[in-house]
Structure formats: C-alpha cells, structure tokens
Coordinates of C-alpha atoms and ligand atoms in Angstrom, one line a residue:
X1 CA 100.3 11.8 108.5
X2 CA 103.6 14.4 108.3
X3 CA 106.0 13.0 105.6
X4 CA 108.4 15.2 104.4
X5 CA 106.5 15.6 100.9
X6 CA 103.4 16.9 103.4
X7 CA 105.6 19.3 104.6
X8 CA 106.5 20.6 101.4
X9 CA 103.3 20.4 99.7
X10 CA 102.2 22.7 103.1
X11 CA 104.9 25.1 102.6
X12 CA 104.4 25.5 98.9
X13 CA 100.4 26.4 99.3
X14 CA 101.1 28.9 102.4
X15 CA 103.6 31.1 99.7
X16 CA 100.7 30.6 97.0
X17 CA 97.6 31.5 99.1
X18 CA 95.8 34.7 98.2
X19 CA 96.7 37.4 101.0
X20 CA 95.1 40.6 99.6
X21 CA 91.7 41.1 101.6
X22 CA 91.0 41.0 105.6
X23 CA 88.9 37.5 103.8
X24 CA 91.7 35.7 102.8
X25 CA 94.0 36.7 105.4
X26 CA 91.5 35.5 108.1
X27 CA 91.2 31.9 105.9
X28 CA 94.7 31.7 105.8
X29 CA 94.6 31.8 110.0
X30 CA 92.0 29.0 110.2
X31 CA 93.1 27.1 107.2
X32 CA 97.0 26.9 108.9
X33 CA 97.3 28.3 112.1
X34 CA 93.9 28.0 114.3
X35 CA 94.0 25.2 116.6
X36 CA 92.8 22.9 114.6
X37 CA 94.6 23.6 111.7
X38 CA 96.7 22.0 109.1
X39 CA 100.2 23.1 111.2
X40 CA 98.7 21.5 114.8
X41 CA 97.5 18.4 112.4
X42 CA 101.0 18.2 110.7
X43 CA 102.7 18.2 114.5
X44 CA 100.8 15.7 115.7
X45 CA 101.8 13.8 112.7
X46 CA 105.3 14.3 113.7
X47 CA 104.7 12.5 117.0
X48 CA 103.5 9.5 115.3
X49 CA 106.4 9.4 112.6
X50 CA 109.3 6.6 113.5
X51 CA 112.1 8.1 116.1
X52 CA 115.1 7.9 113.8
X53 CA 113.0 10.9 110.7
X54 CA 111.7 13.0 113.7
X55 CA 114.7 15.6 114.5
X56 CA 114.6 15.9 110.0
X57 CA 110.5 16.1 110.1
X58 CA 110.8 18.5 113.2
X59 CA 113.3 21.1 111.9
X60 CA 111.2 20.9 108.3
X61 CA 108.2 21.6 110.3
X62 CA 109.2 25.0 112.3
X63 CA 110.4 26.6 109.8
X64 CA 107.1 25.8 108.0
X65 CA 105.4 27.3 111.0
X66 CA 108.1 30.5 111.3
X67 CA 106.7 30.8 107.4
X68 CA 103.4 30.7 108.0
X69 CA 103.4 33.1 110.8
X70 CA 105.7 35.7 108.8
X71 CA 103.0 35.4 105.7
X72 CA 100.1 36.4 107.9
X73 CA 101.9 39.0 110.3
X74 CA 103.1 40.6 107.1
X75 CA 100.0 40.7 105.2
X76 CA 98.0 42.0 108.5
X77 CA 99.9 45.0 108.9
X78 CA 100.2 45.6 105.2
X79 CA 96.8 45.8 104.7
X80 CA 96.2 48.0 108.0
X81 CA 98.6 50.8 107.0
X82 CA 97.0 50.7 103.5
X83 CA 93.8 51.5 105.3
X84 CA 95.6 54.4 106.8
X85 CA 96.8 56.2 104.0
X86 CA 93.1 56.0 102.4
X87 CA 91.6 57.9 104.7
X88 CA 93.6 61.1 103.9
X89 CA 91.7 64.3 102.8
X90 CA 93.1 64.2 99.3
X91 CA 91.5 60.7 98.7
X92 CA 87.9 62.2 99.2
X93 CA 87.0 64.9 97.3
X94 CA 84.1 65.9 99.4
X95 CA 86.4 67.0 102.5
X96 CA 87.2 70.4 103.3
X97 CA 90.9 70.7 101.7
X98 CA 93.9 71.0 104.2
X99 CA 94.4 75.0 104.8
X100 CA 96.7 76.5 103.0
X101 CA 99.6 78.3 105.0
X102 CA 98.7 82.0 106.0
X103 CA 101.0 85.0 105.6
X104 CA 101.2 87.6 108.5
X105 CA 101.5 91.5 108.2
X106 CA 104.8 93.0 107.6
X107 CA 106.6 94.0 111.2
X108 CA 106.8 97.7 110.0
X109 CA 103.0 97.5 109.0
X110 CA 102.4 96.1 112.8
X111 CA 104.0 98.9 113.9
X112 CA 102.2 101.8 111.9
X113 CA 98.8 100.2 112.6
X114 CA 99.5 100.5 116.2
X115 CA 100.7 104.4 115.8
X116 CA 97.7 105.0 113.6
X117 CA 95.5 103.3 116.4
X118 CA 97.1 105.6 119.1
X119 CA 96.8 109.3 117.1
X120 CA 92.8 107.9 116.0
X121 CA 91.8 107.9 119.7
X122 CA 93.6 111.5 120.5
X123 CA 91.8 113.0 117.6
X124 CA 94.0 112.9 114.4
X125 CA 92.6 112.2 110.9
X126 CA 94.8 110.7 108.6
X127 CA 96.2 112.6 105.6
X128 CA 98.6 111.6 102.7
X129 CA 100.6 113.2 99.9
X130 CA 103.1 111.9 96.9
X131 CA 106.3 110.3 97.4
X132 CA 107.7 111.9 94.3
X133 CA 107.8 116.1 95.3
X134 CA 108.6 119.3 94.2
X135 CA 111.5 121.7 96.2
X136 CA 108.9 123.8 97.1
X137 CA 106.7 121.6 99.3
X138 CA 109.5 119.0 100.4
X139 CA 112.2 122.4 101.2
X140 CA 110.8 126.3 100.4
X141 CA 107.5 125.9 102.0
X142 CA 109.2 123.9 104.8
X143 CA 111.2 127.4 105.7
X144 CA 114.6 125.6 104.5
X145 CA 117.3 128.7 103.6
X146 CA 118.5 128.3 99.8
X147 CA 122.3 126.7 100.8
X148 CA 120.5 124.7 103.5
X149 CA 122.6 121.4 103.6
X150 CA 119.6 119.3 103.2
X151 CA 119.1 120.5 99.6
X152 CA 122.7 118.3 99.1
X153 CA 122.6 115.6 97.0
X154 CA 124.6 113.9 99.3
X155 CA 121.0 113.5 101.2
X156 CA 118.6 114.1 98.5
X157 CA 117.6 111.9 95.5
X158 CA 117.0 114.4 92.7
X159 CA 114.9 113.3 89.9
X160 CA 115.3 116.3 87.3
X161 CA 117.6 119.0 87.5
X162 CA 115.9 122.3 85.7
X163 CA 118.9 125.3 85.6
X164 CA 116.2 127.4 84.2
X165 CA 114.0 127.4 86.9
X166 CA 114.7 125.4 90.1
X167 CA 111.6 125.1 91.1
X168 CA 111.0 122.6 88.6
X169 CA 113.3 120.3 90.6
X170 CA 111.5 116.8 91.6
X171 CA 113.0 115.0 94.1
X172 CA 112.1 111.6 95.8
X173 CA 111.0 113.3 99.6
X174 CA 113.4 113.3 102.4
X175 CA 110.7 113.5 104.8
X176 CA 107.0 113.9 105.5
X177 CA 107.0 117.2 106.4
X178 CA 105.7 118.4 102.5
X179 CA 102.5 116.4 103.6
X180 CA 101.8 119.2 106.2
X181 CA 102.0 121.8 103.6
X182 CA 99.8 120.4 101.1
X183 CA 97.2 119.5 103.6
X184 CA 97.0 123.2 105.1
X185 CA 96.7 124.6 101.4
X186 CA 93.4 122.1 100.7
X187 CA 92.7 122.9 104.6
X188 CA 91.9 125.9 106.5
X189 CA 93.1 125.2 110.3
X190 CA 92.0 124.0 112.6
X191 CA 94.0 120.6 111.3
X192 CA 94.4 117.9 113.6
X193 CA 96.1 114.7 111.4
X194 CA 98.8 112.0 111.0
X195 CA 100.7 111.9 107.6
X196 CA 102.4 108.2 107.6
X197 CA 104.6 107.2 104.6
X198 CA 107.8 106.4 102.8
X199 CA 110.6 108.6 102.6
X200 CA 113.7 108.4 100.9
X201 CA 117.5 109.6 101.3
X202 CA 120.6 109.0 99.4
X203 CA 122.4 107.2 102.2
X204 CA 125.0 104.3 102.0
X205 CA 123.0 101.4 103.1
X206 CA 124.5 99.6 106.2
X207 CA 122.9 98.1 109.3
X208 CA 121.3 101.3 110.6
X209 CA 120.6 103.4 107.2
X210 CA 119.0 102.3 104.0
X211 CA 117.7 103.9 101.3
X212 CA 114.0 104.5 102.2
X213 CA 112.2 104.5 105.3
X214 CA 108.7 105.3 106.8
X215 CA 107.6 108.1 108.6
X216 CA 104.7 109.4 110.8
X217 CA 104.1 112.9 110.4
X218 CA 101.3 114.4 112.8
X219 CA 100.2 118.1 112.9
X220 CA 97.7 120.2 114.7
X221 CA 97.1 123.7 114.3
X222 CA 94.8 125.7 116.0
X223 CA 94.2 128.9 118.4
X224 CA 96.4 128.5 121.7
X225 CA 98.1 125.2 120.6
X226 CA 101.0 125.5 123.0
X227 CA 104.3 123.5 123.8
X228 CA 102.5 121.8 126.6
X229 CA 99.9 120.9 124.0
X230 CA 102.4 119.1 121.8
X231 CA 104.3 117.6 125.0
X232 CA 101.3 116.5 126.1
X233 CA 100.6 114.6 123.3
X234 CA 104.1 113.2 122.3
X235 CA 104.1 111.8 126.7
X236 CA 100.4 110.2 126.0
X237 CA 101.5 108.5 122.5
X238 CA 105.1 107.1 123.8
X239 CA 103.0 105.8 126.8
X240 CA 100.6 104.0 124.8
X241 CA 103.0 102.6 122.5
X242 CA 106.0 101.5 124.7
X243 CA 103.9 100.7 128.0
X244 CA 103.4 102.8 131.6
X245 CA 106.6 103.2 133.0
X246 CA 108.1 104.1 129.6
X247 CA 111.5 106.6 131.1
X248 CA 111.7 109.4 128.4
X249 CA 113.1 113.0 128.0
X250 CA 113.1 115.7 125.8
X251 CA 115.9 117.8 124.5
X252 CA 115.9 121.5 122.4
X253 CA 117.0 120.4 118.8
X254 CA 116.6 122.2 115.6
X255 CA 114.4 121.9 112.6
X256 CA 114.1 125.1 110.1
X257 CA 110.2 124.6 109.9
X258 CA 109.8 124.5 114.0
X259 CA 110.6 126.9 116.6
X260 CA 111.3 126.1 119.2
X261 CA 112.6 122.1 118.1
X262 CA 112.8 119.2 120.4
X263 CA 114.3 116.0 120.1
X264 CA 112.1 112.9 122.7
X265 CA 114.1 109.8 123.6
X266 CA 113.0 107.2 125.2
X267 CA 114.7 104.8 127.4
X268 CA 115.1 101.5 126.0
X269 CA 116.4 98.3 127.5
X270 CA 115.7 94.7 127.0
X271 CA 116.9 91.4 128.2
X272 CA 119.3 90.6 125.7
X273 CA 120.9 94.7 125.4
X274 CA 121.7 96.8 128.3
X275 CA 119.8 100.2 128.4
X276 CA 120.4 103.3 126.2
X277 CA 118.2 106.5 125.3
X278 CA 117.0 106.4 121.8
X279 CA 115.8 109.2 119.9
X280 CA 112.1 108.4 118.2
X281 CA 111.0 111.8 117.0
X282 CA 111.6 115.1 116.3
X283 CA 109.2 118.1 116.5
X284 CA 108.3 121.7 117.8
X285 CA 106.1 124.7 117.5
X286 CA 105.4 125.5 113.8
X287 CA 107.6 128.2 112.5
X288 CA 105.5 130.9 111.4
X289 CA 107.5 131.0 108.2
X290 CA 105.7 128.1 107.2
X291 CA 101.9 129.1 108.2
X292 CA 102.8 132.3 106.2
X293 CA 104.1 130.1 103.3
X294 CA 100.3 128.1 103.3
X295 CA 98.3 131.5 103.7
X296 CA 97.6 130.8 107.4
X297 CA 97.8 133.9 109.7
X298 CA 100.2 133.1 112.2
X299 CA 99.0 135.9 114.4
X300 CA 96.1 133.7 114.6
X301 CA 96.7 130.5 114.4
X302 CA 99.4 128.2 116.6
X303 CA 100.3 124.3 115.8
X304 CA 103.0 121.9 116.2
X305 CA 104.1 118.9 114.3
X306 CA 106.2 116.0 115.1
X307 CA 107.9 113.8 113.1
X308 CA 108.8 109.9 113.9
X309 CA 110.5 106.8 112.6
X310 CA 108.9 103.7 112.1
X311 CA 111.8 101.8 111.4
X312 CA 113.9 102.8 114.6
X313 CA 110.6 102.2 116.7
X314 CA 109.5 98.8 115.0
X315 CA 114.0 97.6 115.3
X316 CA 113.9 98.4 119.3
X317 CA 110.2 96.8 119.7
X318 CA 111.8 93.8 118.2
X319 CA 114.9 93.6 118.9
X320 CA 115.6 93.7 115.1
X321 CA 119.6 94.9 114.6
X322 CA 120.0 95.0 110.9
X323 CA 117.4 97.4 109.0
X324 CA 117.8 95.8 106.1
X325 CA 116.0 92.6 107.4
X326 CA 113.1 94.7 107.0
X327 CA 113.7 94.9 103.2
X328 CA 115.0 91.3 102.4
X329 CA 111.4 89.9 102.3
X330 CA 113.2 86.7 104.0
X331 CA 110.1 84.2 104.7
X332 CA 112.5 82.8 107.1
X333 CA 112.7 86.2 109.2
X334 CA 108.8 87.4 108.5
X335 CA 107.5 84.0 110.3
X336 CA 109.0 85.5 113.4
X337 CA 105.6 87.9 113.1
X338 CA 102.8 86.1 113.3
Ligands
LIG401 N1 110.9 116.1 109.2 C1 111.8 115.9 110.3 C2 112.8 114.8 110.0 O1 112.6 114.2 109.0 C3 111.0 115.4 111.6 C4 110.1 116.5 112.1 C5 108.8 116.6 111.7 C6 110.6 117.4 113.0 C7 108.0 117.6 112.2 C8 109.8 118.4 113.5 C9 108.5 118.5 113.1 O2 113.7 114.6 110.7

C-alpha cells in the first residue's frame, strides 16, 4: 500500500543503504529500481490510493524515484573512475616505472660531431691541446710579428703578465692554431688531423660575439701538399656538411702563419632570410716560418691548415640569431634539438 509514511520510510532507507562495492550497488538496483521493485510496488500503490491524496502521493513518489536514480548513477560512476586511477603504474610496484624525460646533445656538440664525422672519412686523426697557452705556441711559433695587433688586449685574455721575460705570458687562446704547433713538435710530418676546441677573446658580448667560442682546426702536412690539395678538401667537407648544391667561393685573405690565406664562404639562404655569403673558415698554405719554428724542413715538407667556426656554422644550420642562446643553457631553447 503507498501512504505517505511508506514513502518516507522508502526515501530514508535509499540515503542509508550501503553504496561502496559493485555488491551493494547492484542490491540497491534490484532492491529499488528492478521491475519488481519496491519503487514499481510503491506506484502501483499509488493507483489504488483514494483520488483526492494521489496528485500529494504522486509528487512524493518521483522525487523518491529522481533520488533513487541519482544514489545509484552516482555511486556507479564513482566506483568506476576509482577503478581507473588504481591501475596506474605507481600503484604496482612490480611495473616498469614511467621513463624519465631524456636530455638531447647540445646544438654546438651536433654540429662538431658531424665535422669530426666528415674530416674521419678524408683521413684526419683527431688531436687536442690546452685552452690555457703560452705566447709562444698561441702567437711566436704561429709567425705573428712582435707589435702584431692580435697580441692587444683588446683581443686577448692575458692571464699573467711577466715584464721580465715575456715569454712567460699565459693567455686564455685566441684560436686553435697553437694546437698545430704542439702536435708537429710530438709529430714528425706527415700529419694529417683535426684540432676541435674552445677559444677565447676579449670581445663585448652582443648577438654575434661572445666571449668564447669553438673551433676546428685541421692540418696536413706532407711532400707536394698543394693549394689544390687543401681546396680540394675544404669543396668535399662544405659539400658534405651543407648538402650538393652548396654555392661557395673563395677569396685571398691573410693570416701571418699561411701564405698564401684564403677566406671560403658559402652561400646561405633559408625560407625565413633572404640569401647572403657567409664566411666559415679561414686557411692557406703553411708559412714556412712556422715549419721552421717546429723543426720541420720546409724545403721538404708542404701542408695547409684551415681554421673554422662552429658557432657561425651550427647559427646558419639553425637559424639560431643570437649566440648567446647557445650559452644560456635555456631548457626551453635546447628542446628545439632533439
Ligand atoms: N686561426 C685562424 C683564426 O682564428 C683561422 C685559421 C686557421 C686560418 C688555420 C688559417 C689557417 O681566425
């Protein structure tokens, strides 16, 4: 029979009833809302109740049913998301953990791997020497005149200044030409290697200059090693690195430890910058001034040796504009290399 106190009663035990396992959510179903349960039972009820306490009985008895539908839709999709969250990895100890982010290499280091890469397949060992130098290796040896402008300190990090005896000085190196003499003086030509490494100048640091850089040196030296030789190689190299139908010339420059000196720029354009030559190395036929300086007979022995930036090379490759992006150590900028 549905009285009003039935209702209640019914209302009362569905906001009581236990709704914490699939078992007692699935009771609750049968016990209220199957077919034949208590709510069909309690509407029948209703038709049997005198006209004038139906429309009362009626309203009482939806929102019964509205409650008992709410309870169990609730409770269903409570304990289904639960179930969800406990099968994560961290819950069971005998999953593999979630792997951990990886880092990538550096841009510059992406750069020198490939120019190592290139050099190893023409033949060229790799050789290096100390960042901190003496004049004699980073300038005397190097065939650089005792006013030369490159001695400034304008260019030059000095580390001690000995009045007594200037070659004493120590200076951070400007360049990784010194490598070349320190490798002939440990050994006798024929030499065939690539010097890479971090050079320093006493620059303002701006978008294009900074403080320290990286260089490849590369040096050969042999009997008959000609301009054509060293042209040769420089063409294959810029080939390999910046693609076939890489556009490139070469200009007469000046270094004091080559002679003659050239200058190779390559033609760079990209989508986002219109086209302009760029110089990425300098090099040349080694002096004989600086044979004679290792003990090397330069009536006997030829080379050459070039000298490249890795930063200019690894900013065009890119399309990096700022140099000091490579220095910042910005997570935001090295996830742009994976
Ligand atoms: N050492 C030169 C520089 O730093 C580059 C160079 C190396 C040029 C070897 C000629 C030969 O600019």
């Amino acid at each position: 029979m549905a009285d009003i106190r039935n209702i209640y009663k019914v209302k009362e035990e569905i906001s009581s009833h236990p709704m914490d396992s699939n078992e007692s959510i699935e009771s609750f179903r049968l016990t209220y809302l199957s077919r034949k349960g208590i709510i069909t039972e309690l509407l029948a009820g209703i038709g049997k109740a005198p006209p004038e306490e139906r429309a009362r009985l009626g309203k009482e008895f939806n929102e019964l049913k509205k409650l008992a539908k709410a309870r169990y839709e609730e409770a269903k999709s409570a304990i289904s998301s639960e179930k969800a969250s406990r099968v994560t990895a961290t819950d069971d100890p005998t999953l593999p953990p979630p792997p951990l982010p990886t880092g990538s290499s550096h841009p510059l280091s992406q750069t020198l791997e490939e120019i190592k890469n290139i050099f190893y397949r023409l033949g060229f060992t790799i050789a290096d020497g100390p960042e901190l130098e003496d004049d004699f290796h980073n300038f005397t040896a190097l065939n650089f005149p005792p006013e030369h402008p490159a001695r400034d300190m304008q260019d030059t990090f000095f580390i001690r200044k000995d009045e007594l005896d200037p070659s004493l000085d120590l200076v951070l190196r400007t360049h990784t030409s010194p490598v070349q003499i320190r490798l002939m003086k440990e050994q006798k030509p024929p030499v065939r290697a690539i010097m890479p490494g971090r050079v320093y100048r006493n620059e303002s640091i701006t978008a294009k200059s900074y403080c320290l850089f990286h260089q490849v040196e590369g040096l050969y030296v042999d009997t008959n090693v000609s301009l054509a030789d060293l042209k040769h190689t420089l063409i294959t190299f810029a080939g390999h690195l910046f693609g076939k139908d890489l556009k490139y010339r070469i200009r007469p420059s000046f270094f004091p430890f080559t002679e003659p000196s050239l200058e190779m720029d390559i033609w760079w354009e990209t989508n986002n910058r219109p086209g302009q030559w760029m110089e990425i190395l300098g090099a040349g036929m080694v002096h004989p001034n600086v044979l004679k300086a290792v003990d090397v007979d330069p009536e006997t022995w030829t080379g050459f040796a070039f000298g490249m930036g890795v930063e200019r090379i690894t900013m065009s490759r890119y399309e990096i504009d700022d140099i000091r992006l490579l220095y910042d150590n910005d997570i935001r900028f090295l996830h742009q290399f994976p």
